[in-house]
Structures are given as C-alpha cells and as structure tokens.
Amino acid sequence: MIEGNTAKKVDVNEQKTSKLPIKRVLAYASTDTGGNLLYCTLTSFIMYFYTDVFGISIASAGLILLVARIFDALDAPVWGLVIDHTRTKWGKSRPYWLWLSVPFGLMVFLSFLAPDVSPSAKVVYALITYILAGIVYTGIGTPITAILPNLTNNSTERVRLNSWRSNGGMIGYLITASFTLPLVSFFGNGNNVLGFRITVGIYAVVALALLLFAFAGTKEINTKSIKSIPIKQSLKAVKGNWPWITLVLAFIFYWLGNTARTSTVIYYSEYNLHNKNLASVLNGLVIFQMVSITVLPFIVKRFLKTHTQIIGFVIAAIGQVIIAFAGNSASMVIFGWIVASLGTGIAVTLPFAMLSDTVDYGELKTGIRASGFLTAIGSSFCIKLGSGLGSFIPSVIMEKAGYVANVTQSAASLAAIKFCFTWLPAIFFIVGAIIMLNYIKYEKNEANVRKRLL
C-alpha cells in the first residue's frame, strides 16, 4: 500500500500541472467508436434481424437474449478478474484491444451471417454466435472503463477523458443507427441477408482499425506499482462500497431504458407509423446526445455529478412521454426523441467517470484497488445486462400481445409496441433517477477520500 500510494501521489502532482496529450485523448475516444460501431449494431438490430430477416420467431429471439444474459452474469466479473491479474509491458488493460479486435469483428459479423439452415438450427446458430459476440465484447469493453483510473489520477481530467470517449462512442452509434438500414438496402438491393452481411463486414474492418489505434495511442501509468490482486480480495472490494452499488443499479436501469427504446424504434416506425425510414431519421438524431456530452465537463464544474445524472434521467423520461402523446405526428415524435437524446447523453456518460471515483472509495474502505473487477461489473456487466433485458422484456410483451413478423399487426400488438417504445423506457429512467438520490452523500465526501489515499 505504501509504494502504491507514494507513486500515486507523484502522478497527482504531475497531472495537476498538465493535461493529457490530444493524441492519447483521441486514442481513448476511439475505443468506444469502434466498440459501439459493432456492439450497438448488435443490440439495436439483432432482435429485428432475428425476427424479420433470419426468420426466427419473436419468442425464440427473446429466449436467445435471455440465455445470453445468463452468460453475461458470469463473463463480466471474470473479465474484470482477468484484467486485474494481467501484467504485460503494455499495461493491464490496453493489450486486450490488440488481442481481441479481430475476434470481436469476426463474431459480430457471424451473428449477422444468417446461414440457410433449418429453423431449429437457426436458433442454435443465433444463440451460439450471439453469446460468443457478447463474451468477446466484454473483453473489449471492460478495459475501456478499467483503464480510466490508470490514465490519470485527476478527477477533472477523468471527466474530460470520459466526455471525449462518450463523444467517440456517439459517433460510432450515430453511424450504425443512421446508416445501417440504408446501407443494408443499398448493398442488398432487396436481399436483406446480403445487405446485413456486407454492412456489418465493413463495420468490422473499421472497428478493427480504431481499436488498433487505441492500443497504439494510449498509455497506462503506475502499472509497475499495481500488483495482481487475489480473486478473494477482488470480491472483498465490493463489500461496503455503497457508491459503487448505487451506481451499478442506476446504470442498469439506464441501459434497460435506452435499449428498450432503440430496439423497438424500428417496429414502432414500421408498424405504428407506417414509415420504416423514420427509424433511421430518429436514430440519426442521436447526434443531440453529443451536445449534452460536450457541455458536460462544464456542467459538473458547477453542479454535483449526482444532480446532473438525475437531471439526465428526468429529461430522458420527459422525452419518452412526449413521444407517447405524439400520436401519428412524426414531427412530435422527432421532437420527443431529441429531448430524450439530450437526457440520455448525460445519463450514459457520467457513470463511467463516476466509476473511477468508486474505485478510490473502495480502496479507502478495503485497502484493495480492484479497478478491473469493479469497472467490469460497473460498465460491461451493466451494459450487457441492461441491453439484453432491455431487448428481452419488449420481446416478451410483444409476443404475449400476438406480434407476428411481416404482417399487419393487431390492435393489441400495436399497443404493445407503443408501450415498449414509449412508456417502458420512461419508467426505467425514472427508477434510475430515484436510485441516484442515494449517491449524493458519497459524492460530497470524494475530496476527503482522495486526500486520505495520498
């Protein structure tokens, strides 16, 4: 503990006088650009791809998503432990962007391959490829957050880095959200299977290049002073870390809400509004998230991060309510989506930076700095659990209401689609805001925590 804290003190003093070079900032931002380019394609379109392109029933698609979430409950903590026990000349986290970039691109591509096999074989194939794509993504995504405490010890600089990273992620998401369906139509020319294959293949190549740039351009500090942590100690790092527990719960509800809206937008546009192209327009408006992300570092200088996070949740919920009352007015749907996007831009960004603060709290509380384990569950696990259930829950509701792909929907089915697209995300966002109220007392003690760690 003495050596680690002494080294940390040196870095704090150094980083108070200078910011990280822009190359490192851009390299860190590219991690989420590449990751989101593929993973957001997977989470946003896989349920629609399974039901309306690959020909799997919505009940089977929901089952695939549920089983995959069970695996996610296991692989996120495992990846965190692996990172905490990694020691290389490149550091603890960044080597995984080199080692797993190719497997990541390959597995997401295979998830959209849609081989011509029997109905039962389709379900098995989809299940295996989706699970493997999720496992490899966790190996890519966990280091993105786990590395942040080891890029800088300055809390303000962490927020800056995370804002750049989030904007990079928004660029990745913007590309897949806005251009996936048009590209599928362009390359497929009526053959959606071929269209998805080519589109996702292009995304995979671009993501590979971005992750390799991230590996080459980032640098971890104090890796020599950070010793591998026994598994038992990593588990102990959770004990009594209530700010971490609070943040994890709130973040899960964010991903539940956001994925519920993004995974059903195409259904709502096609069946409720009879305008499938509107889905691409709405997804493209995610660019408004970048507005709130860009101004976020300035906001947190004036307000508590907790209050800002709660505001983000509330704005997102208000946007969803506006959409619920928009009826068939595309302009009002667009307005509500923009409002919600401004809120989700805040709600998705802050938790990553705040996780680094909970690592500090955990070290003070237990004497264990398990950054990999804590951030793995706090980021990758939350993303995968929330995004998985955020797709699974709507699939169950829609299946119970009688949804059948590529046919005129019943009144009950249309009502279920509308509920899943509007009210369900709003409910999840409000629950997340309520949970965050518990974090205020811990944030007010952050300066004292860092002072005691020096």
Coordinates of C-alpha atoms in Angstrom, one line a residue:
M1 CA 0.0 0.0 0.0
I2 CA 2.8 2.4 0.8
E3 CA 4.6 2.1 -2.5
G4 CA 1.4 2.3 -4.5
N5 CA 0.2 5.4 -2.6
T6 CA 3.6 7.1 -3.0
A7 CA 3.6 6.5 -6.7
K8 CA 0.0 7.8 -6.9
K9 CA 1.0 11.0 -5.1
V10 CA 3.7 11.7 -7.7
D11 CA 1.2 11.3 -10.5
V12 CA -1.4 13.5 -8.9
N13 CA 1.2 16.3 -8.6
E14 CA 2.3 15.8 -12.2
Q15 CA -1.2 15.8 -13.7
K16 CA -2.3 18.9 -11.8
T17 CA 0.1 20.9 -14.0
S18 CA -0.7 19.5 -17.4
K19 CA -3.4 17.8 -19.4
L20 CA -3.0 14.6 -21.3
P21 CA -1.8 15.0 -24.9
I22 CA -4.6 15.2 -27.5
K23 CA -3.3 12.0 -29.2
R24 CA -4.0 10.0 -26.1
V25 CA -7.4 11.6 -25.7
L26 CA -8.3 10.8 -29.3
A27 CA -6.9 7.2 -28.9
Y28 CA -9.0 6.7 -25.8
A29 CA -12.1 8.1 -27.6
S30 CA -11.6 5.7 -30.5
T31 CA -12.2 2.7 -28.2
D32 CA -15.9 3.5 -27.9
T33 CA -16.2 4.5 -31.5
G34 CA -15.0 1.1 -32.6
G35 CA -16.8 -0.8 -29.9
N36 CA -20.1 1.0 -30.4
L37 CA -19.9 0.6 -34.2
L38 CA -20.3 -3.1 -33.8
Y39 CA -22.0 -3.6 -30.4
C40 CA -24.7 -1.0 -31.0
T41 CA -25.4 -2.6 -34.3
L42 CA -25.8 -5.9 -32.4
T43 CA -28.1 -4.5 -29.7
S44 CA -30.1 -2.2 -31.9
F45 CA -30.8 -4.5 -34.8
I46 CA -30.3 -8.1 -33.7
M47 CA -33.9 -8.7 -32.5
Y48 CA -35.3 -7.2 -35.7
F49 CA -32.8 -9.2 -37.7
Y50 CA -33.7 -12.4 -36.0
T51 CA -37.5 -11.9 -36.4
D52 CA -37.9 -10.2 -39.7
V53 CA -34.7 -11.2 -41.7
F54 CA -33.4 -14.5 -40.3
G55 CA -36.9 -15.9 -39.7
I56 CA -36.7 -16.7 -36.0
S57 CA -39.9 -16.4 -34.0
I58 CA -40.1 -13.5 -31.5
A59 CA -40.5 -16.0 -28.7
S60 CA -37.2 -17.8 -29.7
A61 CA -35.5 -14.5 -30.2
G62 CA -36.4 -13.4 -26.7
L63 CA -35.2 -16.8 -25.3
I64 CA -31.8 -16.3 -27.0
L65 CA -31.5 -12.8 -25.4
L66 CA -32.4 -14.2 -22.0
V67 CA -29.9 -17.1 -22.1
A68 CA -27.2 -14.8 -23.3
R69 CA -27.8 -12.6 -20.3
I70 CA -27.2 -15.5 -18.0
F71 CA -23.8 -15.9 -19.6
D72 CA -23.2 -12.2 -19.2
A73 CA -23.7 -12.5 -15.5
L74 CA -20.7 -14.7 -15.4
D75 CA -18.3 -13.3 -18.0
A76 CA -18.2 -9.7 -16.9
P77 CA -16.7 -10.4 -13.4
V78 CA -14.4 -13.0 -14.9
W79 CA -13.0 -10.5 -17.4
G80 CA -12.6 -8.0 -14.6
L81 CA -10.6 -10.5 -12.6
V82 CA -8.5 -11.4 -15.7
I83 CA -7.6 -7.7 -16.2
D84 CA -6.7 -7.3 -12.5
H85 CA -4.3 -10.2 -12.9
T86 CA -2.8 -9.1 -16.3
R87 CA 0.8 -7.9 -16.3
T88 CA 2.4 -7.0 -19.6
K89 CA 4.9 -4.4 -20.9
W90 CA 1.9 -2.6 -22.4
G91 CA 0.0 -2.4 -19.2
K92 CA -3.1 -4.2 -17.8
S93 CA -6.0 -3.1 -20.0
R94 CA -4.9 -1.9 -23.4
P95 CA -3.4 -5.2 -24.6
Y96 CA -6.9 -6.6 -24.9
W97 CA -7.7 -4.1 -27.7
L98 CA -4.9 -5.7 -29.7
W99 CA -5.6 -9.3 -28.8
L100 CA -9.4 -9.2 -29.2
S101 CA -10.1 -6.8 -32.0
V102 CA -10.1 -9.4 -34.7
P103 CA -12.2 -12.0 -32.8
F104 CA -14.7 -9.1 -31.9
G105 CA -15.2 -8.1 -35.5
L106 CA -15.5 -11.8 -36.6
M107 CA -18.1 -12.8 -34.0
V108 CA -20.3 -9.8 -34.7
F109 CA -20.1 -10.5 -38.4
L110 CA -21.0 -14.2 -37.9
S111 CA -24.0 -13.1 -35.8
F112 CA -25.4 -11.4 -38.9
L113 CA -24.4 -14.1 -41.4
A114 CA -27.8 -15.8 -41.4
P115 CA -26.9 -19.2 -42.9
D116 CA -29.6 -21.1 -44.8
V117 CA -30.3 -23.9 -42.3
S118 CA -33.4 -25.5 -40.6
P119 CA -35.5 -23.4 -38.2
S120 CA -34.1 -25.2 -35.1
A121 CA -30.5 -24.9 -36.4
K122 CA -31.1 -21.1 -36.9
V123 CA -32.0 -20.8 -33.2
V124 CA -28.9 -22.8 -32.2
Y125 CA -26.6 -20.8 -34.5
A126 CA -28.0 -17.5 -33.4
L127 CA -27.6 -18.4 -29.7
I128 CA -24.0 -19.5 -30.0
T129 CA -22.8 -16.6 -32.2
Y130 CA -24.7 -14.0 -30.0
I131 CA -23.2 -15.4 -26.8
L132 CA -19.7 -15.5 -28.2
A133 CA -20.0 -12.0 -29.6
G134 CA -21.1 -10.8 -26.2
I135 CA -18.3 -12.5 -24.4
V136 CA -15.6 -11.0 -26.7
Y137 CA -17.2 -7.6 -26.5
T138 CA -16.9 -7.8 -22.7
G139 CA -13.2 -8.4 -23.2
I140 CA -13.0 -5.3 -25.4
G141 CA -15.4 -3.1 -23.3
T142 CA -14.2 -3.9 -19.8
P143 CA -10.7 -2.5 -20.4
I144 CA -12.2 0.7 -21.8
T145 CA -13.5 1.7 -18.4
A146 CA -11.0 -0.2 -16.3
I147 CA -8.1 1.7 -17.8
L148 CA -9.5 5.1 -16.9
P149 CA -8.3 5.2 -13.3
N150 CA -4.8 4.4 -14.7
L151 CA -4.8 7.0 -17.4
T152 CA -4.9 9.9 -14.9
N153 CA -5.5 10.4 -11.2
N154 CA -7.1 13.8 -11.7
S155 CA -10.9 13.6 -11.3
T156 CA -11.5 16.6 -13.6
E157 CA -9.3 15.1 -16.3
R158 CA -11.2 11.8 -15.9
V159 CA -14.4 13.6 -16.7
R160 CA -12.7 15.2 -19.7
L161 CA -11.4 11.9 -21.0
N162 CA -14.7 10.3 -20.5
S163 CA -16.6 13.0 -22.4
W164 CA -14.3 12.6 -25.3
R165 CA -14.7 8.8 -25.1
S166 CA -18.5 9.2 -24.9
N167 CA -18.5 11.5 -28.0
G168 CA -16.4 8.9 -29.7
G169 CA -19.0 6.3 -28.8
M170 CA -21.8 8.6 -30.0
I171 CA -20.0 8.8 -33.4
G172 CA -19.9 5.0 -33.6
Y173 CA -23.5 4.7 -32.5
L174 CA -24.6 7.6 -34.9
I175 CA -23.0 5.7 -37.9
T176 CA -24.7 2.4 -37.1
A177 CA -28.0 4.0 -36.1
S178 CA -28.3 6.3 -39.1
F179 CA -26.7 4.3 -41.9
T180 CA -27.2 0.6 -41.2
L181 CA -30.7 0.3 -42.7
P182 CA -29.9 2.5 -45.7
L183 CA -26.7 0.5 -46.3
V184 CA -28.5 -2.8 -45.9
S185 CA -31.0 -1.6 -48.6
F186 CA -28.2 -0.3 -50.9
F187 CA -25.9 -3.4 -50.7
G188 CA -28.7 -5.9 -50.5
N189 CA -30.9 -4.4 -53.2
G190 CA -33.9 -6.3 -51.8
N191 CA -31.8 -9.1 -50.2
N192 CA -31.6 -8.0 -46.6
V193 CA -29.5 -11.0 -45.6
L194 CA -26.8 -10.0 -48.1
G195 CA -27.2 -6.3 -47.1
F196 CA -26.6 -7.0 -43.5
R197 CA -23.6 -9.2 -44.3
I198 CA -21.8 -6.6 -46.3
T199 CA -22.7 -3.7 -44.0
V200 CA -21.6 -5.4 -40.8
G201 CA -18.4 -6.6 -42.6
I202 CA -17.5 -3.0 -43.4
Y203 CA -18.2 -2.0 -39.8
A204 CA -15.9 -4.8 -38.6
V205 CA -13.0 -3.6 -40.6
V206 CA -13.4 0.0 -39.4
A207 CA -13.7 -1.1 -35.8
L208 CA -10.5 -3.2 -36.1
A209 CA -8.6 -0.2 -37.3
L210 CA -9.9 2.0 -34.5
L211 CA -9.1 -0.5 -31.7
L212 CA -5.6 -0.9 -33.0
F213 CA -5.2 2.9 -33.0
A214 CA -6.5 2.9 -29.4
F215 CA -3.9 0.3 -28.4
A216 CA -1.1 2.3 -30.0
G217 CA -2.1 5.7 -28.8
T218 CA -2.9 5.2 -25.1
K219 CA -0.5 4.7 -22.1
E220 CA -1.2 3.4 -18.6
I221 CA 0.5 5.0 -15.6
N222 CA 1.8 3.3 -12.4
T223 CA 1.4 -0.2 -13.9
K224 CA 4.6 -1.3 -12.2
S225 CA 3.3 -0.3 -8.7
I226 CA -0.1 -2.1 -9.2
K227 CA 0.2 -5.7 -8.1
S228 CA -2.1 -8.6 -9.1
I229 CA -5.0 -9.0 -6.7
P230 CA -6.1 -12.4 -5.5
I231 CA -9.6 -13.3 -6.6
K232 CA -10.8 -13.4 -3.0
Q233 CA -9.6 -9.9 -2.4
S234 CA -11.3 -8.6 -5.6
L235 CA -14.6 -9.9 -4.3
K236 CA -14.0 -8.2 -1.0
A237 CA -13.5 -4.9 -2.9
V238 CA -17.3 -4.8 -3.3
K239 CA -18.1 -5.1 0.4
G240 CA -19.3 -1.8 1.8
N241 CA -18.7 0.1 -1.4
W242 CA -22.2 1.6 -1.4
P243 CA -21.5 4.3 -4.0
W244 CA -20.4 1.6 -6.4
I245 CA -23.5 -0.5 -5.7
T246 CA -25.7 2.6 -6.1
L247 CA -24.1 3.5 -9.4
V248 CA -24.3 -0.1 -10.8
L249 CA -28.1 -0.3 -10.1
A250 CA -28.8 3.1 -11.6
F251 CA -26.7 2.3 -14.7
I252 CA -28.5 -1.0 -15.3
F253 CA -31.8 1.0 -15.4
Y254 CA -30.3 3.4 -17.8
W255 CA -29.4 0.6 -20.2
L256 CA -32.8 -1.0 -19.7
G257 CA -34.5 2.2 -20.8
N258 CA -32.2 3.1 -23.6
T259 CA -32.1 -0.4 -25.2
A260 CA -35.9 -0.7 -24.9
R261 CA -36.3 2.4 -27.0
T262 CA -33.6 1.7 -29.5
S263 CA -34.5 -2.0 -30.1
T264 CA -38.2 -1.2 -30.7
V265 CA -37.9 2.1 -32.7
I266 CA -37.9 0.1 -36.0
Y267 CA -41.0 -1.8 -35.0
Y268 CA -42.8 1.4 -34.0
S269 CA -41.8 3.2 -37.2
E270 CA -42.7 0.4 -39.5
Y271 CA -46.0 -0.9 -37.9
N272 CA -47.4 2.0 -35.9
L273 CA -46.4 5.0 -38.0
H274 CA -46.1 3.0 -41.4
N275 CA -42.8 4.8 -42.1
K276 CA -39.9 2.4 -41.7
N277 CA -37.4 5.1 -42.9
L278 CA -38.3 7.2 -39.9
A279 CA -36.3 4.8 -37.7
S280 CA -33.1 5.8 -39.5
V281 CA -34.0 9.5 -39.0
L282 CA -34.7 9.1 -35.3
N283 CA -31.5 7.1 -34.8
G284 CA -29.5 9.7 -36.6
L285 CA -30.8 12.3 -34.1
V286 CA -28.7 10.7 -31.5
I287 CA -26.2 13.4 -32.5
F288 CA -28.1 15.5 -30.0
Q289 CA -26.5 13.3 -27.3
M290 CA -23.2 14.8 -28.3
V291 CA -24.4 18.3 -27.4
S292 CA -25.1 17.3 -23.8
I293 CA -21.9 15.2 -23.7
T294 CA -19.8 18.1 -25.0
V295 CA -21.0 20.6 -22.4
L296 CA -21.0 18.0 -19.6
P297 CA -17.4 18.9 -18.3
F298 CA -18.6 22.5 -17.8
I299 CA -21.8 21.5 -16.1
V300 CA -20.1 19.2 -13.5
K301 CA -17.8 22.1 -12.5
R302 CA -20.9 24.0 -11.3
F303 CA -23.2 21.1 -10.0
L304 CA -22.8 17.8 -8.3
K305 CA -22.3 14.9 -10.7
T306 CA -25.2 13.2 -9.0
H307 CA -27.6 16.0 -9.6
T308 CA -26.5 16.2 -13.2
Q309 CA -27.1 12.5 -13.6
I310 CA -30.6 12.7 -12.1
I311 CA -31.4 15.6 -14.5
G312 CA -30.3 13.5 -17.4
F313 CA -32.6 10.7 -16.4
V314 CA -35.6 13.0 -15.9
I315 CA -35.0 14.8 -19.3
A316 CA -34.8 11.4 -21.0
A317 CA -38.1 10.3 -19.3
I318 CA -39.8 13.6 -20.4
G319 CA -38.8 13.0 -24.0
Q320 CA -40.3 9.5 -23.9
V321 CA -43.6 10.9 -22.5
I322 CA -43.7 13.5 -25.3
I323 CA -43.4 10.6 -27.9
A324 CA -46.2 8.7 -26.1
F325 CA -48.6 11.6 -26.6
A326 CA -47.4 12.5 -30.1
G327 CA -49.8 10.1 -31.9
N328 CA -49.1 9.9 -35.6
S329 CA -47.3 13.2 -35.7
A330 CA -43.8 12.4 -37.0
S331 CA -42.6 15.9 -36.1
M332 CA -43.7 15.5 -32.4
V333 CA -42.1 12.1 -32.3
I334 CA -38.9 13.6 -33.6
F335 CA -39.1 16.4 -31.0
G336 CA -39.6 14.0 -28.2
W337 CA -36.7 11.8 -29.4
I338 CA -34.4 14.9 -29.4
V339 CA -35.4 15.8 -25.9
A340 CA -34.8 12.2 -24.7
S341 CA -31.5 12.1 -26.5
L342 CA -30.3 15.2 -24.7
G343 CA -31.1 13.4 -21.4
T344 CA -29.5 10.1 -22.4
G345 CA -26.4 11.8 -23.4
I346 CA -25.9 12.9 -19.8
A347 CA -27.1 9.7 -18.3
V348 CA -24.9 7.4 -20.3
T349 CA -21.7 9.5 -19.9
L350 CA -21.3 10.4 -16.2
P351 CA -21.4 6.9 -14.7
F352 CA -18.2 5.8 -16.5
A353 CA -16.2 8.7 -14.9
M354 CA -18.0 8.2 -11.5
L355 CA -16.9 4.5 -11.5
S356 CA -13.3 5.7 -11.2
D357 CA -14.3 7.6 -8.1
T358 CA -15.9 4.4 -6.6
V359 CA -12.6 2.6 -7.2
D360 CA -11.0 5.2 -5.0
Y361 CA -13.7 4.8 -2.4
G362 CA -13.3 1.0 -2.5
E363 CA -9.5 1.3 -2.0
L364 CA -10.0 3.5 1.1
K365 CA -12.7 1.2 2.5
T366 CA -11.0 -2.1 2.0
G367 CA -7.4 -1.3 1.0
I368 CA -8.0 -3.1 -2.3
R369 CA -7.8 -1.2 -5.7
A370 CA -9.7 -3.7 -7.9
S371 CA -10.2 -1.3 -10.8
G372 CA -10.7 -4.1 -13.3
F373 CA -13.2 -6.1 -11.3
L374 CA -15.2 -3.1 -10.1
T375 CA -15.4 -1.4 -13.5
A376 CA -16.1 -4.6 -15.3
I377 CA -19.3 -5.1 -13.4
G378 CA -20.0 -1.3 -13.3
S379 CA -19.7 -0.9 -17.1
S380 CA -19.6 -4.0 -19.2
F381 CA -22.0 -6.0 -17.0
C382 CA -24.4 -3.1 -16.7
I383 CA -24.3 -2.5 -20.4
K384 CA -24.9 -6.2 -21.3
L385 CA -27.4 -7.0 -18.6
G386 CA -29.4 -3.8 -19.3
S387 CA -29.2 -4.0 -23.1
G388 CA -30.0 -7.7 -23.0
L389 CA -33.0 -7.4 -20.7
G390 CA -33.9 -4.1 -22.5
S391 CA -34.5 -6.2 -25.6
F392 CA -35.8 -9.3 -23.9
I393 CA -38.6 -7.6 -21.9
P394 CA -40.1 -5.9 -25.0
S395 CA -39.9 -9.2 -26.9
V396 CA -41.9 -10.9 -24.1
I397 CA -44.5 -8.1 -24.1
M398 CA -44.8 -8.1 -27.8
E399 CA -45.0 -11.9 -28.0
K400 CA -47.8 -12.0 -25.4
A401 CA -49.7 -9.4 -27.4
G402 CA -49.5 -11.5 -30.5
Y403 CA -46.8 -9.9 -32.6
V404 CA -46.0 -11.8 -35.9
A405 CA -43.3 -10.5 -38.2
N406 CA -44.0 -9.0 -41.6
V407 CA -47.8 -9.0 -41.3
T408 CA -50.5 -6.4 -40.4
Q409 CA -50.4 -6.1 -36.6
S410 CA -53.5 -6.4 -34.4
A411 CA -54.6 -3.5 -32.1
A412 CA -53.1 -5.4 -29.1
S413 CA -49.8 -5.8 -30.9
L414 CA -49.6 -2.2 -31.9
A415 CA -50.4 -1.1 -28.3
A416 CA -47.7 -3.4 -27.0
I417 CA -45.1 -2.0 -29.5
K418 CA -46.1 1.6 -28.4
F419 CA -45.8 0.8 -24.7
C420 CA -42.4 -0.8 -25.2
F421 CA -41.1 2.2 -27.2
T422 CA -42.5 5.0 -25.1
W423 CA -43.7 4.3 -21.5
L424 CA -41.4 1.4 -20.7
P425 CA -38.2 3.4 -21.2
A426 CA -39.6 6.3 -19.3
I427 CA -40.4 4.0 -16.3
F428 CA -36.8 2.7 -16.3
F429 CA -35.3 6.2 -16.5
I430 CA -37.4 7.4 -13.5
V431 CA -36.3 4.4 -11.4
G432 CA -32.7 5.2 -12.3
A433 CA -33.1 8.8 -11.1
I434 CA -34.6 7.7 -7.8
I435 CA -31.7 5.3 -7.2
M436 CA -29.2 8.0 -7.8
L437 CA -30.5 10.1 -4.9
N438 CA -28.5 7.7 -2.6
Y439 CA -25.3 8.8 -4.3
I440 CA -25.3 12.4 -3.2
K441 CA -23.8 11.9 0.3
Y442 CA -20.9 9.9 -1.2
E443 CA -20.0 12.4 -3.8
K444 CA -19.8 15.1 -1.2
N445 CA -17.1 13.0 0.5
E446 CA -14.9 12.4 -2.6
A447 CA -12.3 15.1 -1.9
N448 CA -11.8 13.7 1.6
V449 CA -11.4 10.2 0.2
R450 CA -8.6 11.2 -2.3
K451 CA -6.9 13.2 0.4
R452 CA -6.8 10.2 2.8
L453 CA -5.4 8.0 -0.1
L454 CA -2.4 10.2 -0.6

